[in-house]
Short mmCIF file of C-alpha atoms in Angstrom, two decimals:
data_model
loop_
_atom_site.label_atom_id
_atom_site.label_comp_id
_atom_site.label_asym_id
_atom_site.label_seq_id
_atom_site.Cartn_x
_atom_site.Cartn_y
_atom_site.Cartn_z
CA ASP A 74 114.62 100.45 90.16
CA GLN A 75 110.96 100.36 90.97
CA GLN A 76 109.08 97.95 88.77
CA VAL A 77 105.65 98.94 90.12
CA LYS A 78 104.92 102.63 90.52
CA GLN A 79 102.07 104.41 92.18
CA ASN A 80 102.81 108.03 91.40
CA SER A 81 100.09 109.58 93.56
CA PRO A 82 100.93 109.30 97.27
CA SER A 83 97.47 110.51 98.21
CA LEU A 84 93.98 111.05 96.82
CA SER A 85 90.97 112.75 98.36
CA VAL A 86 87.39 112.30 97.07
CA GLN A 87 83.87 113.06 98.24
CA GLU A 88 81.57 110.30 99.43
CA GLY A 89 79.47 108.94 96.58
CA ARG A 90 81.92 110.00 93.86
CA ILE A 91 84.32 107.79 91.93
CA SER A 92 87.84 107.07 93.20
CA ILE A 93 90.45 106.21 90.57
CA LEU A 94 93.79 104.86 91.72
CA ASN A 95 96.53 104.41 89.15
CA CYS A 96 99.50 102.09 88.84
CA ASP A 97 102.25 101.74 86.22
CA TYR A 98 104.69 98.89 85.77
CA THR A 99 107.88 98.41 83.79
CA ASN A 100 108.37 94.63 83.75
CA SER A 101 106.66 93.14 80.68
CA MET A 102 106.91 89.68 82.26
CA PHE A 103 104.28 90.56 84.85
CA ASP A 104 101.08 88.65 84.05
CA TYR A 105 99.01 88.88 87.22
CA PHE A 106 98.07 92.04 89.06
CA LEU A 107 96.43 92.61 92.42
CA TRP A 108 95.16 95.45 94.56
CA TYR A 109 95.42 95.35 98.34
CA LYS A 110 93.89 97.69 100.91
CA LYS A 111 95.63 98.45 104.19
CA TYR A 112 94.21 100.06 107.32
CA PRO A 113 96.57 101.33 110.04
CA ALA A 114 97.83 98.58 112.38
CA GLU A 115 96.46 95.86 110.11
CA GLY A 116 98.00 93.76 107.36
CA PRO A 117 97.12 94.31 103.71
CA THR A 118 93.77 92.83 102.65
CA PHE A 119 93.27 91.40 99.17
CA LEU A 120 90.76 93.42 97.17
CA ILE A 121 90.69 92.38 93.53
CA SER A 122 92.98 90.90 90.88
CA ILE A 123 93.30 90.67 87.13
CA SER A 124 95.14 88.33 84.81
CA SER A 125 96.96 89.70 81.78
CA ILE A 126 94.58 87.83 79.48
CA LYS A 127 91.79 90.20 80.57
CA ASP A 128 91.45 93.95 80.40
CA LYS A 129 88.75 94.36 83.05
CA ASN A 130 87.60 92.65 86.21
CA GLU A 131 84.69 93.73 88.36
CA ASP A 132 83.67 92.89 91.92
CA GLY A 133 80.83 94.93 93.35
CA ARG A 134 81.93 98.55 93.70
CA PHE A 135 85.49 97.72 92.63
CA THR A 136 86.69 97.45 89.03
CA VAL A 137 90.26 96.98 87.84
CA PHE A 138 91.29 97.93 84.31
CA LEU A 139 94.47 96.71 82.64
CA ASN A 140 96.11 98.36 79.62
CA LYS A 141 98.97 96.05 78.69
CA SER A 142 100.31 98.18 75.87
CA ALA A 143 100.64 101.15 78.23
CA LYS A 144 101.73 98.94 81.15
CA HIS A 145 99.09 100.65 83.23
CA LEU A 146 96.33 99.53 85.52
CA SER A 147 93.75 101.38 87.50
CA LEU A 148 91.31 100.65 90.31
CA HIS A 149 87.90 102.31 90.20
CA ILE A 150 85.73 102.50 93.31
CA VAL A 151 82.12 103.54 92.69
CA PRO A 152 80.52 104.89 94.77
CA SER A 153 83.25 105.76 97.26
CA GLN A 154 82.42 105.38 100.96
CA PRO A 155 84.18 106.77 104.04
CA GLY A 156 85.08 103.18 105.04
CA ASP A 157 87.16 102.96 101.87
CA SER A 158 89.66 105.39 103.40
CA ALA A 159 92.90 103.38 103.55
CA VAL A 160 96.23 102.91 101.79
CA TYR A 161 95.88 101.03 98.50
CA PHE A 162 98.77 98.97 97.15
CA CYS A 163 99.14 97.79 93.59
CA ALA A 164 101.11 94.54 93.22
CA ALA A 165 102.29 92.41 90.33
CA MET A 166 103.63 88.92 89.76
CA GLU A 167 105.54 87.18 86.98
CA GLY A 168 104.29 83.86 85.68
CA GLY A 169 105.97 80.99 87.52
CA SER A 170 107.07 83.27 90.36
CA GLU A 171 105.61 83.38 93.85
CA LYS A 172 106.97 86.85 94.52
CA LEU A 173 104.64 89.85 94.66
CA VAL A 174 106.19 93.19 93.72
CA PHE A 175 104.40 96.08 95.40
CA GLY A 176 104.12 99.78 94.67
CA LYS A 177 104.58 102.35 97.45
CA GLY A 178 100.85 102.79 97.93
CA THR A 179 98.28 105.56 97.56
CA LYS A 180 96.47 106.90 100.62
CA LEU A 181 92.79 107.35 99.77
CA THR A 182 90.65 109.64 101.92
CA VAL A 183 86.89 109.63 101.31
CA ASN A 184 85.26 112.66 102.89
CA PRO A 185 81.64 112.45 104.15
CA ASP B 573 88.20 80.54 110.85
CA ALA B 574 91.44 82.12 112.06
CA GLY B 575 93.36 84.13 109.54
CA VAL B 576 97.11 84.58 109.49
CA THR B 577 98.45 85.20 112.99
CA GLN B 578 101.84 86.69 113.82
CA SER B 579 103.72 87.07 117.08
CA PRO B 580 104.89 89.18 118.72
CA THR B 581 103.11 92.34 117.58
CA HIS B 582 105.95 94.63 118.64
CA LEU B 583 109.60 94.03 119.42
CA ILE B 584 112.54 96.23 120.37
CA LYS B 585 116.07 94.92 119.88
CA THR B 586 119.60 96.30 119.99
CA ARG B 587 122.03 96.37 117.09
CA GLY B 588 123.89 93.09 116.73
CA GLN B 589 121.21 91.02 118.41
CA GLN B 590 119.20 88.25 116.83
CA VAL B 591 115.41 88.07 116.51
CA THR B 592 112.83 85.38 115.71
CA LEU B 593 109.37 86.21 114.41
CA ARG B 594 106.58 83.66 114.18
CA CYS B 595 103.65 83.08 111.86
CA SER B 596 100.70 80.70 111.69
CA PRO B 597 99.06 80.52 108.25
CA LYS B 598 95.36 80.73 107.54
CA SER B 599 93.64 77.38 108.01
CA GLY B 600 94.06 75.23 104.90
CA HIS B 601 96.97 77.20 103.49
CA ASP B 602 100.27 75.43 102.88
CA THR B 603 102.58 78.21 101.70
CA VAL B 604 104.08 81.00 103.78
CA SER B 605 105.81 84.14 102.50
CA TRP B 606 107.57 86.88 104.44
CA TYR B 607 107.70 90.56 103.49
CA GLN B 608 109.46 93.58 104.96
CA GLN B 609 107.69 96.93 104.86
CA ALA B 610 109.81 99.97 105.66
CA LEU B 611 108.14 103.27 106.52
CA GLY B 612 106.53 104.88 103.47
CA GLN B 613 107.31 101.90 101.23
CA GLY B 614 105.40 98.95 99.89
CA PRO B 615 106.10 95.46 101.23
CA GLN B 616 109.26 93.81 99.87
CA PHE B 617 109.50 90.06 99.34
CA ILE B 618 112.00 88.27 101.60
CA PHE B 619 111.31 84.59 100.86
CA GLN B 620 108.64 81.92 100.52
CA TYR B 621 108.37 78.48 102.12
CA TYR B 622 106.48 75.43 100.88
CA GLU B 623 106.82 71.85 102.09
CA GLU B 624 109.36 73.04 104.66
CA GLU B 625 111.73 74.31 101.97
CA GLU B 626 112.61 77.79 100.75
CA ARG B 627 111.13 78.05 97.24
CA GLN B 628 112.08 81.55 96.28
CA ARG B 629 114.13 84.35 97.81
CA GLY B 630 114.17 88.09 97.33
CA ASN B 631 117.14 90.43 97.48
CA PHE B 632 117.91 90.05 101.19
CA PRO B 633 121.24 89.05 102.78
CA ASP B 634 121.90 85.69 104.41
CA ARG B 635 121.32 87.30 107.81
CA PHE B 636 117.66 86.69 107.00
CA SER B 637 116.72 83.03 107.30
CA GLY B 638 113.56 81.10 107.81
CA HIS B 639 111.96 77.82 108.58
CA GLN B 640 108.64 76.12 107.94
CA PHE B 641 107.34 73.41 110.26
CA PRO B 642 105.25 70.32 109.39
CA ASN B 643 102.11 72.13 110.56
CA TYR B 644 102.88 74.87 107.96
CA SER B 645 103.73 77.51 110.57
CA SER B 646 106.87 79.49 109.95
CA GLU B 647 109.65 81.50 111.61
CA LEU B 648 111.72 84.38 110.30
CA ASN B 649 115.15 84.81 111.88
CA VAL B 650 117.33 87.88 111.50
CA ASN B 651 120.90 87.81 112.80
CA ALA B 652 123.31 90.65 113.53
CA LEU B 653 120.53 93.25 113.50
CA LEU B 654 121.18 96.61 111.87
CA LEU B 655 119.32 99.87 112.42
CA GLY B 656 118.02 99.53 108.85
CA ASP B 657 116.22 96.31 109.76
CA SER B 658 113.64 98.37 111.65
CA ALA B 659 110.40 97.75 109.77
CA LEU B 660 107.03 96.01 109.79
CA TYR B 661 107.48 92.32 108.99
CA LEU B 662 104.48 90.77 107.30
CA CYS B 663 103.70 87.11 106.95
CA ALA B 664 101.36 85.94 104.20
CA SER B 665 99.89 82.55 103.42
CA SER B 666 98.27 81.00 100.36
CA PHE B 667 97.57 77.76 98.55
CA VAL B 668 100.40 76.63 96.33
CA GLY B 669 99.45 77.08 92.72
CA LEU B 670 98.70 79.59 90.06
CA ASN B 671 97.56 83.03 91.09
CA SER B 672 96.40 82.31 94.61
CA PRO B 673 96.00 85.66 96.42
CA LEU B 674 98.11 86.13 99.51
CA HIS B 675 96.40 86.59 102.88
CA PHE B 676 98.46 88.76 105.22
CA GLY B 677 98.78 88.86 108.98
CA ASN B 678 98.87 92.14 110.89
CA GLY B 679 102.64 92.09 111.10
CA THR B 680 105.38 92.41 113.70
CA ARG B 681 106.77 95.90 114.22
CA LEU B 682 110.53 95.52 114.82
CA THR B 683 112.52 98.46 116.17
CA VAL B 684 116.31 98.18 116.28
CA THR B 685 118.07 100.71 118.53
#
């Protein structure tokens, strides 16, 4: 049973346009959500996070939106750049737990 | 400022053998977690160490064990290797406490033949 789902294995966008990566979760006890970016042959790199008490968090070109009632979050990248091409993982954590639960990832390709 | 470092980068073992993977946390971090990432999957939590003790464990058999040393570095040991243990093993470090993002190393690629 997958508690964090990224239903799109891949996404392709043009440079300068918006990239929207989606993530759904089933565990209502999750209260902290993170996005990680992974390049080949490297470990995941922390990108941005959001607590369940918020519905939006912004950091430069990256914005994460959380819809608790729908158990859905999304990562917006504006404008997209070729260097953003990587695999993006959505992850979630329950309060009081140290365990991150990851989705399977979405491979983003930004075309010049 | 060195980030999380893992060794070795690649390893090939035979079924039934034992393996030890090593991790040094990012400077200033006191907590180390280990994750297994199979091909095409997201990382899966194995366990976390803080103050040299296992704080939390994921759904992995007892063949997977670990250790944390006084300098916060850590080892992951896997006994009686199975073909299904072939994966990328990721170490992550953080500060203990609420919602501290994990910083990952580049991983050890283990192949079991």
